[in-house]
mmCIF file of C-alpha atoms in Angstrom:
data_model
loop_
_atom_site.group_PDB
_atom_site.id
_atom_site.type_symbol
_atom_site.label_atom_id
_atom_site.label_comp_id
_atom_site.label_asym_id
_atom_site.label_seq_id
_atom_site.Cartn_x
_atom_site.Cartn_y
_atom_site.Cartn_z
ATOM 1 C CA UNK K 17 -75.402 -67.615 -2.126
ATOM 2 C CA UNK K 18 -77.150 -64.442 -4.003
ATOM 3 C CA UNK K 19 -79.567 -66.988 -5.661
ATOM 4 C CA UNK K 20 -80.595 -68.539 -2.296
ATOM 5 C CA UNK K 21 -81.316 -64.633 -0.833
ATOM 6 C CA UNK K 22 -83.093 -64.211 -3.560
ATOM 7 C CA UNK K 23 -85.405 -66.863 -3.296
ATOM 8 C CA UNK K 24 -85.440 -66.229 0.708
ATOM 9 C CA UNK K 25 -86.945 -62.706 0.105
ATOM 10 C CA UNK K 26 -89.060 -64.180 -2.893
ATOM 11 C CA UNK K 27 -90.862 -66.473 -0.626
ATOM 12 C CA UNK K 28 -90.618 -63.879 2.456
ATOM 13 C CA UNK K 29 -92.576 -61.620 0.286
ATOM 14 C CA UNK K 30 -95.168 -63.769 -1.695
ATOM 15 C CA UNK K 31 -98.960 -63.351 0.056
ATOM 16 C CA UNK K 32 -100.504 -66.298 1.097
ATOM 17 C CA UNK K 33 -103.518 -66.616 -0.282
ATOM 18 C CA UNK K 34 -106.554 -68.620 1.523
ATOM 19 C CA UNK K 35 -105.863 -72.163 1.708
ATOM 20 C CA UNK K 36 -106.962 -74.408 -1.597
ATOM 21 C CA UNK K 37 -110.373 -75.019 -0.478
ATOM 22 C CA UNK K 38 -111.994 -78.550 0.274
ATOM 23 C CA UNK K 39 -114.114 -79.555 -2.707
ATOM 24 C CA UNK K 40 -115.916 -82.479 -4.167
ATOM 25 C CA UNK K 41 -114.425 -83.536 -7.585
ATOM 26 C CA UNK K 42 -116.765 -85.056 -10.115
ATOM 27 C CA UNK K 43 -114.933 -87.015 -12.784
ATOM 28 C CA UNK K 44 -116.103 -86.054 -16.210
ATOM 29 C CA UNK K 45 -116.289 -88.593 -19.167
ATOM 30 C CA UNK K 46 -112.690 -89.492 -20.719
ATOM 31 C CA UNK K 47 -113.692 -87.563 -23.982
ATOM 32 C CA UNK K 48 -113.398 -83.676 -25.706
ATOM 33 C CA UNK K 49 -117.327 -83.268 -25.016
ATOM 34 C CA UNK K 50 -116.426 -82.695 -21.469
ATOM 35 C CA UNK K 51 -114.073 -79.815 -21.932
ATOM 36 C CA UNK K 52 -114.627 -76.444 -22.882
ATOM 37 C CA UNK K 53 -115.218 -74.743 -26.230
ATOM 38 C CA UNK K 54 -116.273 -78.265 -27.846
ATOM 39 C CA UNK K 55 -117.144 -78.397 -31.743
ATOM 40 C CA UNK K 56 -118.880 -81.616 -32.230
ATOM 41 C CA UNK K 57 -118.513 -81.737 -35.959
ATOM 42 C CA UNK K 58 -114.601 -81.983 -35.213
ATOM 43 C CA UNK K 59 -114.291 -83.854 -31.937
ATOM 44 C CA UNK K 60 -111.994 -81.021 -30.705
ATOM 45 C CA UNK K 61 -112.523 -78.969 -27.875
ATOM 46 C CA UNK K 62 -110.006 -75.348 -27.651
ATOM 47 C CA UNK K 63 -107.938 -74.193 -28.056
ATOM 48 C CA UNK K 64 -107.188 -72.257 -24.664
ATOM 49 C CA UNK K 65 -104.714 -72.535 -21.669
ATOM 50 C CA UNK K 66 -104.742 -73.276 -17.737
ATOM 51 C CA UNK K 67 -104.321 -71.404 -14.979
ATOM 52 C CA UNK K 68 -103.753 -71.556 -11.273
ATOM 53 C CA UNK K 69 -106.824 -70.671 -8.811
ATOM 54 C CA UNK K 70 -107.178 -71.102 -5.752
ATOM 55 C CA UNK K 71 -103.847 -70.941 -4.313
ATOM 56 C CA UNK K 72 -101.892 -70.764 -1.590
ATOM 57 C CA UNK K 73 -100.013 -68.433 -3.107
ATOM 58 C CA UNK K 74 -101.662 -65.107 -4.049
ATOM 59 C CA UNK K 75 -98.628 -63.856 -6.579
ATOM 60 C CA UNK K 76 -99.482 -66.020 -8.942
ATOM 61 C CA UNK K 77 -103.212 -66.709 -8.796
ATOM 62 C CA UNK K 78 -104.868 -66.314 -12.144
ATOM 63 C CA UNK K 79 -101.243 -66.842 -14.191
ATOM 64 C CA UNK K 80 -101.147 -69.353 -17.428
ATOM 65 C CA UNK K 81 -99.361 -72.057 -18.401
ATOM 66 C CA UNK K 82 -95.582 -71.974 -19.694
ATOM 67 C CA UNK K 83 -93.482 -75.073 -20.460
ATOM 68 C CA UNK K 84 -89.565 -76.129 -19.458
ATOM 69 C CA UNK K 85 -87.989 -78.985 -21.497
ATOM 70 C CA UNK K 86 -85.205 -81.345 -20.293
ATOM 71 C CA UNK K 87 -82.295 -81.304 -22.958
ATOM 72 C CA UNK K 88 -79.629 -83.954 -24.329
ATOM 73 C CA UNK K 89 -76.623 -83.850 -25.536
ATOM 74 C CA UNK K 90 -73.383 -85.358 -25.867
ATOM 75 C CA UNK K 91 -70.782 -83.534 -27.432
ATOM 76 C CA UNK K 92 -68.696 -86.461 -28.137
ATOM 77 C CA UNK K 93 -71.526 -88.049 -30.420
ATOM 78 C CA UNK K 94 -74.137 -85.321 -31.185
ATOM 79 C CA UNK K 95 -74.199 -82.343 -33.482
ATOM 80 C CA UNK K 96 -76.749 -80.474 -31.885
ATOM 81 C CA UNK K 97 -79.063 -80.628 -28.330
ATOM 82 C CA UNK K 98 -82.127 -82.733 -28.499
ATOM 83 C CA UNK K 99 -84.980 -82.756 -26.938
ATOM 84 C CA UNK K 100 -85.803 -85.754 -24.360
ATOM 85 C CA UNK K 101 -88.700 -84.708 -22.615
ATOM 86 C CA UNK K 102 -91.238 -81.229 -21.321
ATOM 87 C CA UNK K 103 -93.761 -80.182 -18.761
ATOM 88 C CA UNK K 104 -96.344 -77.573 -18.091
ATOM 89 C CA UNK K 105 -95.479 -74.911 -15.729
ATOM 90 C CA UNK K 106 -96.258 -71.823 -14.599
ATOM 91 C CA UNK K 107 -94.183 -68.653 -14.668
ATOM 92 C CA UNK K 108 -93.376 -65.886 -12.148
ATOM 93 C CA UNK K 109 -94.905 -63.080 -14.466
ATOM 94 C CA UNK K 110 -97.765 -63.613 -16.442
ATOM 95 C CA UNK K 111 -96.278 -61.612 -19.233
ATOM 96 C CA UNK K 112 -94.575 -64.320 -20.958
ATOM 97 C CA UNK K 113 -96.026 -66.430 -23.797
ATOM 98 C CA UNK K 114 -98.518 -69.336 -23.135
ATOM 99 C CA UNK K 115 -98.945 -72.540 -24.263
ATOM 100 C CA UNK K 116 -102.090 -73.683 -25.350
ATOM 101 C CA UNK K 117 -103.732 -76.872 -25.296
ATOM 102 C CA UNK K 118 -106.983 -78.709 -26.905
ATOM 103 C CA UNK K 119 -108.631 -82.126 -26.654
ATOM 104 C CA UNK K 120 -108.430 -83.834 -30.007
ATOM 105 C CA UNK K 121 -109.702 -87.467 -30.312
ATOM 106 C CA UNK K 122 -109.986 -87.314 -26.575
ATOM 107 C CA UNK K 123 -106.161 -86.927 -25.893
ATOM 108 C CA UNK K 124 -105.734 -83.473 -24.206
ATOM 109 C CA UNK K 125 -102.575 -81.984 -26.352
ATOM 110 C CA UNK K 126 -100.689 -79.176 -25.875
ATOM 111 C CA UNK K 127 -98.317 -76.640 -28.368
ATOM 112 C CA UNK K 128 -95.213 -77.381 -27.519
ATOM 113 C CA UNK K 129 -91.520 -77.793 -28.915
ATOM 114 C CA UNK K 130 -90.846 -81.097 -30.456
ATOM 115 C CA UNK K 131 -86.891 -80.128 -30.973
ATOM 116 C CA UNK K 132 -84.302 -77.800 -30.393
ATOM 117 C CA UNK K 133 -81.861 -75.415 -32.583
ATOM 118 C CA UNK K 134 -78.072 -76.031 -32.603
ATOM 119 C CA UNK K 135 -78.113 -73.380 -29.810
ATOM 120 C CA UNK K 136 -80.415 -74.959 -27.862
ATOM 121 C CA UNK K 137 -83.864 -72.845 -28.343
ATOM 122 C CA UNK K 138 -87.553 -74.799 -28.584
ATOM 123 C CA UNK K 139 -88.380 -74.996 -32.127
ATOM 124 C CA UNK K 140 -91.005 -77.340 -34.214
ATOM 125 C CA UNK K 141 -93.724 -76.735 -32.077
ATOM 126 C CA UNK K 142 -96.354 -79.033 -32.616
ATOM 127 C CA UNK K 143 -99.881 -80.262 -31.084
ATOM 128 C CA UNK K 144 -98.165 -83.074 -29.044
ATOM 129 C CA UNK K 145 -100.308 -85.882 -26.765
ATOM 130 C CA UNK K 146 -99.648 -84.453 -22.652
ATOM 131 C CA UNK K 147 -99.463 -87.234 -20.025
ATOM 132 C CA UNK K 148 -99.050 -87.461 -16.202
ATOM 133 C CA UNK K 149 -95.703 -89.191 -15.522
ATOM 134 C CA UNK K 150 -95.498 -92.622 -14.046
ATOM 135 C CA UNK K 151 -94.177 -91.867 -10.955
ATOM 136 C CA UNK K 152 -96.982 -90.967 -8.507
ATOM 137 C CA UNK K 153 -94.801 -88.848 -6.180
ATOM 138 C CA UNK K 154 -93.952 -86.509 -8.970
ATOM 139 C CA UNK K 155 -96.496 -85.908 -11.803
ATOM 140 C CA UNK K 156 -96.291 -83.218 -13.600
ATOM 141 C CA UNK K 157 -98.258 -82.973 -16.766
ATOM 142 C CA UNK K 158 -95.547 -83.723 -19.519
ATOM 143 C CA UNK K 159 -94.750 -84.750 -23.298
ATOM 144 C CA UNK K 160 -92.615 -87.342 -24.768
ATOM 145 C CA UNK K 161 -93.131 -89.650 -22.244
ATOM 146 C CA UNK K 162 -95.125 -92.953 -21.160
ATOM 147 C CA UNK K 163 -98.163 -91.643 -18.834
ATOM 148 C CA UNK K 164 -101.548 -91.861 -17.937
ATOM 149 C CA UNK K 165 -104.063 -89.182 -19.152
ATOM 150 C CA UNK K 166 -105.213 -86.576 -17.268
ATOM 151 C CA UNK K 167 -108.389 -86.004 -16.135
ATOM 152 C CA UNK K 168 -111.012 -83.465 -16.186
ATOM 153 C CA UNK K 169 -113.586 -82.721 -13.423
ATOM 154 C CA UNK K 170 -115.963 -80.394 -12.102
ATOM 155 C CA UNK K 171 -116.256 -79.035 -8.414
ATOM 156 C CA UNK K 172 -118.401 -78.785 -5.968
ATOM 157 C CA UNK K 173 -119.150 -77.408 -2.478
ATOM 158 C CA UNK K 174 -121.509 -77.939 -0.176
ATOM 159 C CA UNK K 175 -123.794 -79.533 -3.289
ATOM 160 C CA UNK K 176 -123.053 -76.511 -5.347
ATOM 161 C CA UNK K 177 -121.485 -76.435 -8.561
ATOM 162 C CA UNK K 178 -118.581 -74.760 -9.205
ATOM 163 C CA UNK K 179 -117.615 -72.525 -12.458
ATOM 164 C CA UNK K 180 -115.065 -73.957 -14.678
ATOM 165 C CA UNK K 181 -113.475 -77.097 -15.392
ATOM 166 C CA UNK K 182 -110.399 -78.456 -13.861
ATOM 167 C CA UNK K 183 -107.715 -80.875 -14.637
ATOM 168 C CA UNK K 184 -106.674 -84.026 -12.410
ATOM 169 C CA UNK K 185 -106.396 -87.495 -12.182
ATOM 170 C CA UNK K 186 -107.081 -90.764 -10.356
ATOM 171 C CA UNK K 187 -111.084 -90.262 -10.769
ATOM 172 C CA UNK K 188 -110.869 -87.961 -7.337
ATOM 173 C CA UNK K 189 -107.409 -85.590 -7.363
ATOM 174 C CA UNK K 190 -107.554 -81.790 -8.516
ATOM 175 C CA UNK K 191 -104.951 -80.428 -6.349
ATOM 176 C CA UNK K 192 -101.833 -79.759 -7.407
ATOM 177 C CA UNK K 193 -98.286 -78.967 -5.931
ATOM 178 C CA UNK K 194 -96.318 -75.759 -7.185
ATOM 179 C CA UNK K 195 -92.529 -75.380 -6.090
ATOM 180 C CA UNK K 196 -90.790 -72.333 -7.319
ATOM 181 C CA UNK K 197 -88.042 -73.499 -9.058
ATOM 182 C CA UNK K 198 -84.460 -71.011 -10.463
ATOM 183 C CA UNK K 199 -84.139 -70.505 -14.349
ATOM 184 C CA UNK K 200 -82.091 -73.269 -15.870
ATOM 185 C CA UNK K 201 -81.697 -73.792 -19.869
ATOM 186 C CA UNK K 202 -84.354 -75.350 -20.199
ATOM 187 C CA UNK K 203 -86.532 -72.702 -19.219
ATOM 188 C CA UNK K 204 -85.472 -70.221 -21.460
ATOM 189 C CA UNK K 205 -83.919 -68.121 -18.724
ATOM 190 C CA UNK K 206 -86.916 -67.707 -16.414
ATOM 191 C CA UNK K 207 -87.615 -68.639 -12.862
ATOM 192 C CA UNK K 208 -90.991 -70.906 -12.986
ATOM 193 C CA UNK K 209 -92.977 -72.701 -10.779
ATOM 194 C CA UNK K 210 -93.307 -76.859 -10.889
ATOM 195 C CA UNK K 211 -96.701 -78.138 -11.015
ATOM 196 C CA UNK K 212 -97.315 -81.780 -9.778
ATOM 197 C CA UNK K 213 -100.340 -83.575 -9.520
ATOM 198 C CA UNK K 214 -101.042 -84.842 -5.292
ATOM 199 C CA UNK K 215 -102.896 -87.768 -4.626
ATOM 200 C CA UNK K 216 -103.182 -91.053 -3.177
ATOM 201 C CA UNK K 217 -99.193 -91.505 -3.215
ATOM 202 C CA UNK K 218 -98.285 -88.368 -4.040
ATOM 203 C CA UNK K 219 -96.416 -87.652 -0.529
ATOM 204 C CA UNK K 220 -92.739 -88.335 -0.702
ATOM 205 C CA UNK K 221 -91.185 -91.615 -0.598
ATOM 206 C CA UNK K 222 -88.746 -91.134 1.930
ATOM 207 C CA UNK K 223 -89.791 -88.763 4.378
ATOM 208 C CA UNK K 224 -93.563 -89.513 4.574
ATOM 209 C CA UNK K 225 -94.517 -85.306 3.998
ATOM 210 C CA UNK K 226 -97.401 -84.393 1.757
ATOM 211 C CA UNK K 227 -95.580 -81.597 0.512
ATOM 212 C CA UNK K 228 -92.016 -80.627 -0.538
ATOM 213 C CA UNK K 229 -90.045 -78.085 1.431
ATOM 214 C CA UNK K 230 -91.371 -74.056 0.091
ATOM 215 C CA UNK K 231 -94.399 -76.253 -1.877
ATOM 216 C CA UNK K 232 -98.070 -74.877 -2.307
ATOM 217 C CA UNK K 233 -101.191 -75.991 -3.564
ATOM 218 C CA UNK K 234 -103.613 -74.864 -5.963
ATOM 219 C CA UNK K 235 -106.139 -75.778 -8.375
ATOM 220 C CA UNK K 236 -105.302 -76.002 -12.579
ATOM 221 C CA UNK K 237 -108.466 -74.650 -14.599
ATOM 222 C CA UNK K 238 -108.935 -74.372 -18.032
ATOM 223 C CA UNK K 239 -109.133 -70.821 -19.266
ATOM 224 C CA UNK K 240 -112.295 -70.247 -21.558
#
């Protein structure tokens, strides 16, 4: 009951921003010359983080990245939590650490937890491959899972280039759905917001809407 007030007055309060504008989305080449920060002697472009921009939601225009992992265990035949899969995410204050990402070899990585303590906590971080998941209605840029890359683009509007560089996918998609979502123990205690990739079958299965219930839309651009 308190956690559903809570979010009521969250989302009574948050400014909307102006709408995600319409833009053209140019499809860069699938390889770490086309992102930012590039050092050709090493084929790696980065390190640096994303952020939303041009949201719907003003509160958290301009915040990074964070990550929330999915965890398994069975007491009956494990000794300690594992691990089974992450995804990017943004948080509800822009205070709390960031994880960065690079293009290596033309996989876009990020610096996330590979494991977990014996109470649970993200440990073993590592540069790990990031993927959009296989379903198309809910993509979310993740690790330890089978995916397609991401893209990267540039935008335009009205013929004029945009600043920055922006992630995507299916050769025309930049915008992405954010759902405020309650802390859970995977998220190391902190409210966040979900970030899904919309496109051509993005809408929901069942009910035919673009958008989930309390979801907005913004753009992901890499910070650099």
């Amino acid at each position: 009951m308190f956690a559903q007030l809570a979010l009521a007055s969250l989302l009574a309060t948050v400014p909307l921003a102006r709408a995600t504008p319409n833009v053209t989305a140019k499809v860069l080449p699938a390889d770490c010359s086309s992102y930012p920060a590039y050092d050709a002697a090493s084929n790696t472009a980065g390190p640096w983080i994303v952020q939303v921009v041009s949201s719907d939601n003003a509160a958290i225009e301009g915040f990074g990245d964070t990550s929330v992992y999915s965890i398994s265990f069975n007491p009956s035949t494990d000794r300690k939590p594992s691990l089974r899969w992450g995804f990017i995410t943004f948080p509800t204050r822009n205070d709390l650490a960031k994880n960065q990402m690079k293009c290596e070899d033309g996989i876009l990585k990020g610096w996330v937890p590979s494991d977990l303590t014996d109470a649970g906590a993200p440990t073993s971080y590592q540069w790990t491959p990031l993927v959009l998941s296989v379903y198309p209605y809910d993509q979310p840029l993740m690790w330890k899972v089978d995916g397609s890359a991401p893209q990267v683009f540039e935008h335009y509007i009205g013929g004029q280039k945009q600043d920055g560089v922006f992630l995507g996918g299916y050769s025309t998609s930049t915008t992405w759905g954010l759902k405020y979502e309650s802390a859970n123990a995977g998220s190391s205690g902190q409210d966040y917001y979900y970030a899904r990739l919309l496109g051509p079958n993005s809408a929901d299965p069942v009910t035919g809407a673009p958008l989930n219930t309390n979801e907005t839309t913004a753009f992901i651009k890499i910070l650099a």
